[in-house]
PDB file of C-alpha atoms in Angstrom:
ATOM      1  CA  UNK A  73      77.075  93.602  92.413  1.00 76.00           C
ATOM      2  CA  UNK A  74      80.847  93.577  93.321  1.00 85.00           C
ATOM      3  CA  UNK A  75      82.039  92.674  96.975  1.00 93.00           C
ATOM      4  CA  UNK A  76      85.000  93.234  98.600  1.00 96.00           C
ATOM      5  CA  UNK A  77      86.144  91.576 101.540  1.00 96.00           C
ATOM      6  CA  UNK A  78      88.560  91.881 104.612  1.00 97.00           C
ATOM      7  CA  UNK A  79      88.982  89.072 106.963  1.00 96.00           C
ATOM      8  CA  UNK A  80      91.146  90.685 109.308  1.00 96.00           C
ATOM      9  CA  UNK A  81      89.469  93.522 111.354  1.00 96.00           C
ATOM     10  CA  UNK A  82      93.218  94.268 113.192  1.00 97.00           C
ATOM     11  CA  UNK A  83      96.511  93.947 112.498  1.00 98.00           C
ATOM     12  CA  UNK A  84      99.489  95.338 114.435  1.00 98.00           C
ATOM     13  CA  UNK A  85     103.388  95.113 113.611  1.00 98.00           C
ATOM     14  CA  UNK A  86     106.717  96.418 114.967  1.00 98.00           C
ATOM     15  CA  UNK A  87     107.981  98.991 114.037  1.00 98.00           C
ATOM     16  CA  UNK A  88     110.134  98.682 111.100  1.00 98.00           C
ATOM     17  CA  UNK A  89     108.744  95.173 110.201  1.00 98.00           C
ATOM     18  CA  UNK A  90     106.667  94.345 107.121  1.00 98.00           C
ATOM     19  CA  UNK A  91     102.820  93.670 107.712  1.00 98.00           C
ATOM     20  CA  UNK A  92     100.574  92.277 104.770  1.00 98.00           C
ATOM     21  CA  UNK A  93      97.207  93.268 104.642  1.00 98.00           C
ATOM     22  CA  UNK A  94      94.504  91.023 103.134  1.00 98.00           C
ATOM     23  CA  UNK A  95      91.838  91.914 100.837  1.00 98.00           C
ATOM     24  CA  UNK A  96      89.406  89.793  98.448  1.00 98.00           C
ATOM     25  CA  UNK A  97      86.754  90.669  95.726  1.00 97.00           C
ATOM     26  CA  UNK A  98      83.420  88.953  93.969  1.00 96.00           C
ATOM     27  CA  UNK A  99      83.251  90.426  90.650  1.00 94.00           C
ATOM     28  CA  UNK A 100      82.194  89.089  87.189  1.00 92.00           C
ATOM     29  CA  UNK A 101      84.320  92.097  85.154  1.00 91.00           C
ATOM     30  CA  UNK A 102      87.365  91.399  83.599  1.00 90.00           C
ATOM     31  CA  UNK A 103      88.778  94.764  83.792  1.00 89.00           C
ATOM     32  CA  UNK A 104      88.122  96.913  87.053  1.00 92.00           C
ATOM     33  CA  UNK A 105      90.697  99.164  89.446  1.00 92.00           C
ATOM     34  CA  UNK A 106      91.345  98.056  92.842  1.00 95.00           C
ATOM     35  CA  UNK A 107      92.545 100.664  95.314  1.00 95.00           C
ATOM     36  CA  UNK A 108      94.202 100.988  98.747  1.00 97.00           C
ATOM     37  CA  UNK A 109      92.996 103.496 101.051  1.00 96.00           C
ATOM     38  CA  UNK A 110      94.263 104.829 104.038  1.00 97.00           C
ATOM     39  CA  UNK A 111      92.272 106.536 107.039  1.00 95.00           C
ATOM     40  CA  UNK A 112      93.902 107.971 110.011  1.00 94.00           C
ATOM     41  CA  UNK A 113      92.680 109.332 113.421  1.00 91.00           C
ATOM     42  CA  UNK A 114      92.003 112.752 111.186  1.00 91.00           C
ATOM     43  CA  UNK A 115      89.393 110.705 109.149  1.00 91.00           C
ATOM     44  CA  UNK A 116      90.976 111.773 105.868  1.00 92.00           C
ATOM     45  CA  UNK A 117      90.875 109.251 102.975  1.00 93.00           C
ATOM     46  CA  UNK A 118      94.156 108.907 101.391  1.00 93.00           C
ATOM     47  CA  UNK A 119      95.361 106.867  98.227  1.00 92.00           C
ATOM     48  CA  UNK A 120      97.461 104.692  99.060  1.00 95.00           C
ATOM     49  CA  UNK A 121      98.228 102.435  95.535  1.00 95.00           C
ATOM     50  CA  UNK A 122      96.317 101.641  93.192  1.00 93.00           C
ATOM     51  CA  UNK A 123      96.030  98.599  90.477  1.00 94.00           C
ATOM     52  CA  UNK A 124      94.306  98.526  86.814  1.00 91.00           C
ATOM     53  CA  UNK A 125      93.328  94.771  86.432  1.00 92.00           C
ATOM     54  CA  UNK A 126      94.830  94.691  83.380  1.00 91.00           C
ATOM     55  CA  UNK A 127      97.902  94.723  84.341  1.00 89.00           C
ATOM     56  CA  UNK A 128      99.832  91.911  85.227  1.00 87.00           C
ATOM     57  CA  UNK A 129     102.571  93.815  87.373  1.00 93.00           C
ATOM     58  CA  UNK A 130     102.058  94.488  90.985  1.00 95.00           C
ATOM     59  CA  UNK A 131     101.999  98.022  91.537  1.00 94.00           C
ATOM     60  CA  UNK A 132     104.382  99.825  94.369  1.00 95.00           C
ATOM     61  CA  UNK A 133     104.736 102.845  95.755  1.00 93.00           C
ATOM     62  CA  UNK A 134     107.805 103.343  97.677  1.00 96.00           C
ATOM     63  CA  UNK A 135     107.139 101.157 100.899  1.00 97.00           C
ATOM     64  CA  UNK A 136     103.976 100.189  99.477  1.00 98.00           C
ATOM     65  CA  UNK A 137     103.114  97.153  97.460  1.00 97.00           C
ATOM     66  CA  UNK A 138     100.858  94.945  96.279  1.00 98.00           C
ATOM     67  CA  UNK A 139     100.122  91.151  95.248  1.00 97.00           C
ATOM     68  CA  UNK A 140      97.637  91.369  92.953  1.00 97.00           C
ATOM     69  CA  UNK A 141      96.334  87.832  92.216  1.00 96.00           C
ATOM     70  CA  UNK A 142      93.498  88.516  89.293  1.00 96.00           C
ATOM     71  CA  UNK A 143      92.464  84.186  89.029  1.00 95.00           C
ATOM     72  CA  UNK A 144      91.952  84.426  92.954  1.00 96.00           C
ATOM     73  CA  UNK A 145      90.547  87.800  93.190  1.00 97.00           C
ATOM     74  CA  UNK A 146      93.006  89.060  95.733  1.00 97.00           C
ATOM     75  CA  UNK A 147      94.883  92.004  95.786  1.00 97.00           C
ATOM     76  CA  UNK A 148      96.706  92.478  99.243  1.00 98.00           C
ATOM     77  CA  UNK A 149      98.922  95.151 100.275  1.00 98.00           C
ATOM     78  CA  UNK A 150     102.289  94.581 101.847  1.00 98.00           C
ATOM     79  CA  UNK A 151     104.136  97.238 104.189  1.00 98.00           C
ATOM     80  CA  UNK A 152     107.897  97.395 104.777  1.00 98.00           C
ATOM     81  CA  UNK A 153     109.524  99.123 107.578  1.00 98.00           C
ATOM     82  CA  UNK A 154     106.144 100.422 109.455  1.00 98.00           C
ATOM     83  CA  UNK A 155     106.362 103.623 110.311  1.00 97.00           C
ATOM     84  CA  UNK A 156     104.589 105.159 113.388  1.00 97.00           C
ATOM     85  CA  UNK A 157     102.682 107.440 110.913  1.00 96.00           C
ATOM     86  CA  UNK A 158     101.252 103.825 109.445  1.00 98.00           C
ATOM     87  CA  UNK A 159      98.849 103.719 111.811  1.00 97.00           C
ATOM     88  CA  UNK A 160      95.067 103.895 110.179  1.00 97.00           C
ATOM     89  CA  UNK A 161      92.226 102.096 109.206  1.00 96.00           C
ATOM     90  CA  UNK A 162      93.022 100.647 105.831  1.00 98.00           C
ATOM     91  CA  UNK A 163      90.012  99.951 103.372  1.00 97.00           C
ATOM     92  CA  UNK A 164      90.464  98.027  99.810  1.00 97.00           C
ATOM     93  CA  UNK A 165      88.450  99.124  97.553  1.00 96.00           C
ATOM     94  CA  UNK A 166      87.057  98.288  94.055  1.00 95.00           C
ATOM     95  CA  UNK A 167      85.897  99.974  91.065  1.00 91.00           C
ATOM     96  CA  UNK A 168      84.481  99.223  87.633  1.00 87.00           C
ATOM     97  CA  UNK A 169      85.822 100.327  84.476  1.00 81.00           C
ATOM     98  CA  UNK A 170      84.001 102.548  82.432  1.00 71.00           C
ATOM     99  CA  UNK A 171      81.695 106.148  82.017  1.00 67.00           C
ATOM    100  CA  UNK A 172      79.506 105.876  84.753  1.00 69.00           C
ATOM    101  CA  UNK A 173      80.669 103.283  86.441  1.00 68.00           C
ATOM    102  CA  UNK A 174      82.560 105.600  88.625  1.00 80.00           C
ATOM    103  CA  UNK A 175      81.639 104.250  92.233  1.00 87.00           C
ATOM    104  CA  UNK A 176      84.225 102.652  95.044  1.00 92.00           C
ATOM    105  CA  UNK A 177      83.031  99.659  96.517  1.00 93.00           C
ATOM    106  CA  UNK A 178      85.247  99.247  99.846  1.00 95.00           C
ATOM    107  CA  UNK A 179      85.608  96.860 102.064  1.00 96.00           C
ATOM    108  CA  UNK A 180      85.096  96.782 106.103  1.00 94.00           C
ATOM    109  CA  UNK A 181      88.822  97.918 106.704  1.00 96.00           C
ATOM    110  CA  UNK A 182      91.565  96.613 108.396  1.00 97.00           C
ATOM    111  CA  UNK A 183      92.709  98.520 111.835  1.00 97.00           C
ATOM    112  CA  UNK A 184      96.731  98.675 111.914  1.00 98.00           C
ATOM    113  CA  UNK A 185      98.511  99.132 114.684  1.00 98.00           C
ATOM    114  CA  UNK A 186     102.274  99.584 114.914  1.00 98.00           C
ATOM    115  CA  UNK A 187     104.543  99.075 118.162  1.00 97.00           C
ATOM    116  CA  UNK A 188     107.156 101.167 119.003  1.00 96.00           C
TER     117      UNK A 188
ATOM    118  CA  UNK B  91      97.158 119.075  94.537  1.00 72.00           C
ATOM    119  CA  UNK B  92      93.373 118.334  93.907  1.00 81.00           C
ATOM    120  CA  UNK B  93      91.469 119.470  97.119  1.00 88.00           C
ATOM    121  CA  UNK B  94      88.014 119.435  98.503  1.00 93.00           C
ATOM    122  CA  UNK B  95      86.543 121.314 101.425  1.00 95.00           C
ATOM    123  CA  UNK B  96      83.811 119.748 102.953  1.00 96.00           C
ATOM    124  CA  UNK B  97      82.272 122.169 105.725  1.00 97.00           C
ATOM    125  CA  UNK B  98      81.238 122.163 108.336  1.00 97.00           C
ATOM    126  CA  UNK B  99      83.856 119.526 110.045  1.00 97.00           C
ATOM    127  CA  UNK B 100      80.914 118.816 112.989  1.00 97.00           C
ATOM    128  CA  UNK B 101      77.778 119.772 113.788  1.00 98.00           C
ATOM    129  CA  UNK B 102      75.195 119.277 117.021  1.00 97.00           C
ATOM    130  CA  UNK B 103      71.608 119.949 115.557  1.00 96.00           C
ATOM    131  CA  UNK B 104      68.637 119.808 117.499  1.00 97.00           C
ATOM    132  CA  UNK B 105      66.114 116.878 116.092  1.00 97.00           C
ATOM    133  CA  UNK B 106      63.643 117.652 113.551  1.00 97.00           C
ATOM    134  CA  UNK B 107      66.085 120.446 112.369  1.00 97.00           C
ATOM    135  CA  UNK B 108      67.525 120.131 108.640  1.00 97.00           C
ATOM    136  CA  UNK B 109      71.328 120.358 108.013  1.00 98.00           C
ATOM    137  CA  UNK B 110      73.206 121.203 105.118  1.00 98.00           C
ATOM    138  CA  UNK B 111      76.779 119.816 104.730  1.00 98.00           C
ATOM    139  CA  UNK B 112      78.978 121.483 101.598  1.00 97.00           C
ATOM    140  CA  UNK B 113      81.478 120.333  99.450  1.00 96.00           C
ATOM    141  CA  UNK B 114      83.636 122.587  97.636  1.00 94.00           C
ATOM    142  CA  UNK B 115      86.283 120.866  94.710  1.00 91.00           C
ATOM    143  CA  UNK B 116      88.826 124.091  95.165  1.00 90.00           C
ATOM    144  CA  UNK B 117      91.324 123.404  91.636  1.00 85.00           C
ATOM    145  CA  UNK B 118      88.856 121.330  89.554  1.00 84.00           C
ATOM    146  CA  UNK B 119      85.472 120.806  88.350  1.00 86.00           C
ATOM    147  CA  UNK B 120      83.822 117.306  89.663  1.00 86.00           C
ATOM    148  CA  UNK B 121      82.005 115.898  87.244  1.00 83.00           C
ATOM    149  CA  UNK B 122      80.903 113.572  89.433  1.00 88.00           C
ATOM    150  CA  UNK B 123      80.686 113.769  93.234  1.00 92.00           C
ATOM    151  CA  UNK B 124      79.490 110.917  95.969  1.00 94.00           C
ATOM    152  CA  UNK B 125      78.678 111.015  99.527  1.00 96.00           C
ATOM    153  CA  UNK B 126      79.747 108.677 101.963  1.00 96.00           C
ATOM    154  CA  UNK B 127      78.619 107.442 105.401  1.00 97.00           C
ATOM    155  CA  UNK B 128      80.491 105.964 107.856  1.00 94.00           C
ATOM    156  CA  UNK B 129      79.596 104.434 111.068  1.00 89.00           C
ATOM    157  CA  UNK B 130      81.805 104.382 114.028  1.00 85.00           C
ATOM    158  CA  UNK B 131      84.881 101.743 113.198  1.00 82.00           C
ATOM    159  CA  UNK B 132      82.689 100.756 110.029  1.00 87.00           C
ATOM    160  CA  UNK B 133      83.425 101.226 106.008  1.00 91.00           C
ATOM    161  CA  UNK B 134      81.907 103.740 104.144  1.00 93.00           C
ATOM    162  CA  UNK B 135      78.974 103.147 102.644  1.00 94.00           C
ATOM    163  CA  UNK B 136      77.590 104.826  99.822  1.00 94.00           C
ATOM    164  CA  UNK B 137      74.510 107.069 100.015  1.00 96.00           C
ATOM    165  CA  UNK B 138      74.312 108.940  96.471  1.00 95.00           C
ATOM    166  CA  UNK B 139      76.015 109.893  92.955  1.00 93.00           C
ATOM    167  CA  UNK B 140      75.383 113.205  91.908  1.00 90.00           C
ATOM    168  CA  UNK B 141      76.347 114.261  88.204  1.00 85.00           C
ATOM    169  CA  UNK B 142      76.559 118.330  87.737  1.00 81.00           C
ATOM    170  CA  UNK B 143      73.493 119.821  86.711  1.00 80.00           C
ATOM    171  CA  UNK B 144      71.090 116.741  87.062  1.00 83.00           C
ATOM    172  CA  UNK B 145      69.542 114.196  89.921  1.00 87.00           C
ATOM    173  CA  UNK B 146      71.837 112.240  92.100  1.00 92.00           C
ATOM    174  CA  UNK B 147      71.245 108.422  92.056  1.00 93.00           C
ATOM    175  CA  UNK B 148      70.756 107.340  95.737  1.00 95.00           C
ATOM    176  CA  UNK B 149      72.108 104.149  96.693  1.00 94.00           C
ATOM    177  CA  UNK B 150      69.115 101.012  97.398  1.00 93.00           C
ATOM    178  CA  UNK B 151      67.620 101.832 101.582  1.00 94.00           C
ATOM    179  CA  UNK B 152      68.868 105.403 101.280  1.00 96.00           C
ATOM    180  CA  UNK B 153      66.329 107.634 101.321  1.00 95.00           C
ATOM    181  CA  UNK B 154      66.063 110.589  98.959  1.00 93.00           C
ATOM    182  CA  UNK B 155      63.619 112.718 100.365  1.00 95.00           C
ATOM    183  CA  UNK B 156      65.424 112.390 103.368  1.00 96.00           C
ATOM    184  CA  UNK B 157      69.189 113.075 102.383  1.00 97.00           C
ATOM    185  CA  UNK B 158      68.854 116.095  99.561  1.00 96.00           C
ATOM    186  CA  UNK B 159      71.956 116.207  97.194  1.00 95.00           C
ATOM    187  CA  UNK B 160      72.134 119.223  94.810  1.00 91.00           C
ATOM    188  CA  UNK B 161      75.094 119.291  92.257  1.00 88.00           C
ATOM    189  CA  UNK B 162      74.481 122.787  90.704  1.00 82.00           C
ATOM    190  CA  UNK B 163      78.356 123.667  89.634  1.00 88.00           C
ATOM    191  CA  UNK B 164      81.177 122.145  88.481  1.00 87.00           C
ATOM    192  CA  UNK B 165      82.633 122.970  91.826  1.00 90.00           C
ATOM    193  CA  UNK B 166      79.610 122.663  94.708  1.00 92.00           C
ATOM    194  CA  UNK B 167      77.901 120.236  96.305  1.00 93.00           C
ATOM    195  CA  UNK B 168      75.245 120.172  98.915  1.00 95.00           C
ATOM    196  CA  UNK B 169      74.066 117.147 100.919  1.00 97.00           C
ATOM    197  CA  UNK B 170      70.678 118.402 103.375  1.00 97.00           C
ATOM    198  CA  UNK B 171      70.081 115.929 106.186  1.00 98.00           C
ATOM    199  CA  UNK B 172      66.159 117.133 106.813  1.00 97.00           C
ATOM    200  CA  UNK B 173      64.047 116.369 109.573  1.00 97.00           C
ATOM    201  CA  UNK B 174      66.811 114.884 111.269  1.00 97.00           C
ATOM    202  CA  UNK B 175      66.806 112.461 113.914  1.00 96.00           C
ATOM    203  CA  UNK B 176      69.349 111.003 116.513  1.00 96.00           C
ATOM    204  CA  UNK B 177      69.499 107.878 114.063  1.00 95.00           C
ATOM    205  CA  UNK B 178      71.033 110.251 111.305  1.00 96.00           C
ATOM    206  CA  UNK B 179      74.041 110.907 113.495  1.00 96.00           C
ATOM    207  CA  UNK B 180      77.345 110.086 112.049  1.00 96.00           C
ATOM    208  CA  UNK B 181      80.257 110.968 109.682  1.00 96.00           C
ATOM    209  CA  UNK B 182      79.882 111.980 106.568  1.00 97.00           C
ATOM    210  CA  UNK B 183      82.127 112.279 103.596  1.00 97.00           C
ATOM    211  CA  UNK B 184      82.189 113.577 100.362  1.00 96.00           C
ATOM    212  CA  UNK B 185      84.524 112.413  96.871  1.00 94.00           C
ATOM    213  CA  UNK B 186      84.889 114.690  93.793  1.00 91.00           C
ATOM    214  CA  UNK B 187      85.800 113.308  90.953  1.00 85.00           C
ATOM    215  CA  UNK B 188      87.064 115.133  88.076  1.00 75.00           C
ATOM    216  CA  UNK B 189      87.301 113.319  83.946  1.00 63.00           C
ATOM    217  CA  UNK B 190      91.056 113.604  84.436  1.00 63.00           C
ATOM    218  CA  UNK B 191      92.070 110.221  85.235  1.00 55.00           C
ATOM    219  CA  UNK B 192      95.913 110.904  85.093  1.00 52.00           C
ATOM    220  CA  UNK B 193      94.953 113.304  88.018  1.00 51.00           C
ATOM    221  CA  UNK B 194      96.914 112.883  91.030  1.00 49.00           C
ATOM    222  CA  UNK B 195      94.307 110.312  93.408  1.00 53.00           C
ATOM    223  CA  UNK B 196      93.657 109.203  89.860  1.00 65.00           C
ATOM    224  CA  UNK B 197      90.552 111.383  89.781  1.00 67.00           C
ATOM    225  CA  UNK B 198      89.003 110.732  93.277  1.00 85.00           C
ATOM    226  CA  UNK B 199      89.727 113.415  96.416  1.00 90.00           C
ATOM    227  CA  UNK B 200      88.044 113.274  99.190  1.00 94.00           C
ATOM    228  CA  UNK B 201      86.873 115.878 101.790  1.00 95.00           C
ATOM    229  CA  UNK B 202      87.887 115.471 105.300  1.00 95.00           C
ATOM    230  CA  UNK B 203      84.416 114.561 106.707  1.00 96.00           C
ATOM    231  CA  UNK B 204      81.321 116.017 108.656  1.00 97.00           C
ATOM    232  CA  UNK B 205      80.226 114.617 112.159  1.00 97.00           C
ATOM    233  CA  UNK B 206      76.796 115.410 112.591  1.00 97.00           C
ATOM    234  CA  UNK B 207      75.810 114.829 116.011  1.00 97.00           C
ATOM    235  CA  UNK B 208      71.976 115.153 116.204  1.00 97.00           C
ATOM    236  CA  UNK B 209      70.322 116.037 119.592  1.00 97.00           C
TER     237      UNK B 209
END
């Protein structure tokens, strides 16, 4: 079964700085989707990026990015200038490819806080 | 946008009661829907997959007579927390997932959660 990992329970930044967020998988698959998700104080899950493993090129969304390392099994996500509104529980998560294969795996989530 | 309504948002239940927590995919049909529960600051862990029309696969330590999923439509599904107990208290959240992968959430909305509080 796949794992996912997050070694840092908190994080905070300043506002307007760039924060990395670390995540790491156990898998045996060669070709899987990783995922960012965001969770704020409403409890709503929201997508925040998303990689295909096959796919050599970190993916980005606007402030959003990632450094998807596929040998390592990492796949961290980096924000530039935090924004007040940043502030969430962040959860990796990991999915096989395939019909029926369909389940996230997420990790124990990273708590960001950002300064003013 | 894809959107699911999960309902009720809480509810306080007296123990030994049953509750029944929906989830409504509003512009799609899920194919596939799970449930999710989370613990105070803790992940979400997965209870159950539920295809339409057949029996949800519960996750290993969840128990199925305890936590009844029915996926009847394309566009509904119940989770029923019977006979429930102070233990059972805690959020719970629901993903619809649709065969469009080029879907916006690439094919995986969530609804916004039910506390259940049981007394």
């Amino acid at each position: 079964a796949q794992t996912v990992t997050q070694s840092q329970p908190e994080m905070s930044v300043q506002e307007a700085e760039t924060v990395t967020l670390s995540c790491t998988y156990d898998t045996s698959e060669s070709d899987y989707y990783l995922f960012w998700y965001k969770q704020p104080p409403s409890r709503q899950m929201i997508l925040v990026i998303r990689q295909e493993a096959y796919k050599q090129q970190n993916a980005t969304e606007n402030r959003f990015s990632v450094n998807f390392q596929k040998a390592a099994k990492s796949f961290s996500l980096k924000i530039s200038d935090s924004q007040l509104g940043d502030a969430a529980m962040y959860f990796c998560a990991y999915r096989s490819v395939g019909f029926g294969n369909e389940k996230l795996t997420f990790g124990t989530g990273t708590r960001l806080t950002i300064i003013p | 946008g894809a959107v699911v309504s999960q309902h009720p948002s809480w509810v306080i239940c007296k123990s030994g009661t049953s509750v029944k927590i929906e989830c409504r995919s509003l512009d799609f049909q899920a194919t596939t829907m799970f449930w999710y529960r989370q613990f105070p600051k803790q992940s979400l862990m997965l209870m159950a997959t539920s295809n339409e029309g057949s029996k949800a696969t519960y996750e290993q330590g969840v128990e199925k007579d305890k936590f009844l999923i029915n996926h009847a439509s394309l566009t509904l599904s119940t989770l029923t927390v019977t006979s429930a107990h102070p233990e059972d208290s805690s959020f719970y959240i629901c993903s619809a997932r649709d065969s469009l992968e080029d879907r916006e959430n690439y094919g995986y909305t969530f609804g916004s959660g039910t506390r259940l509080t049981v007394v």
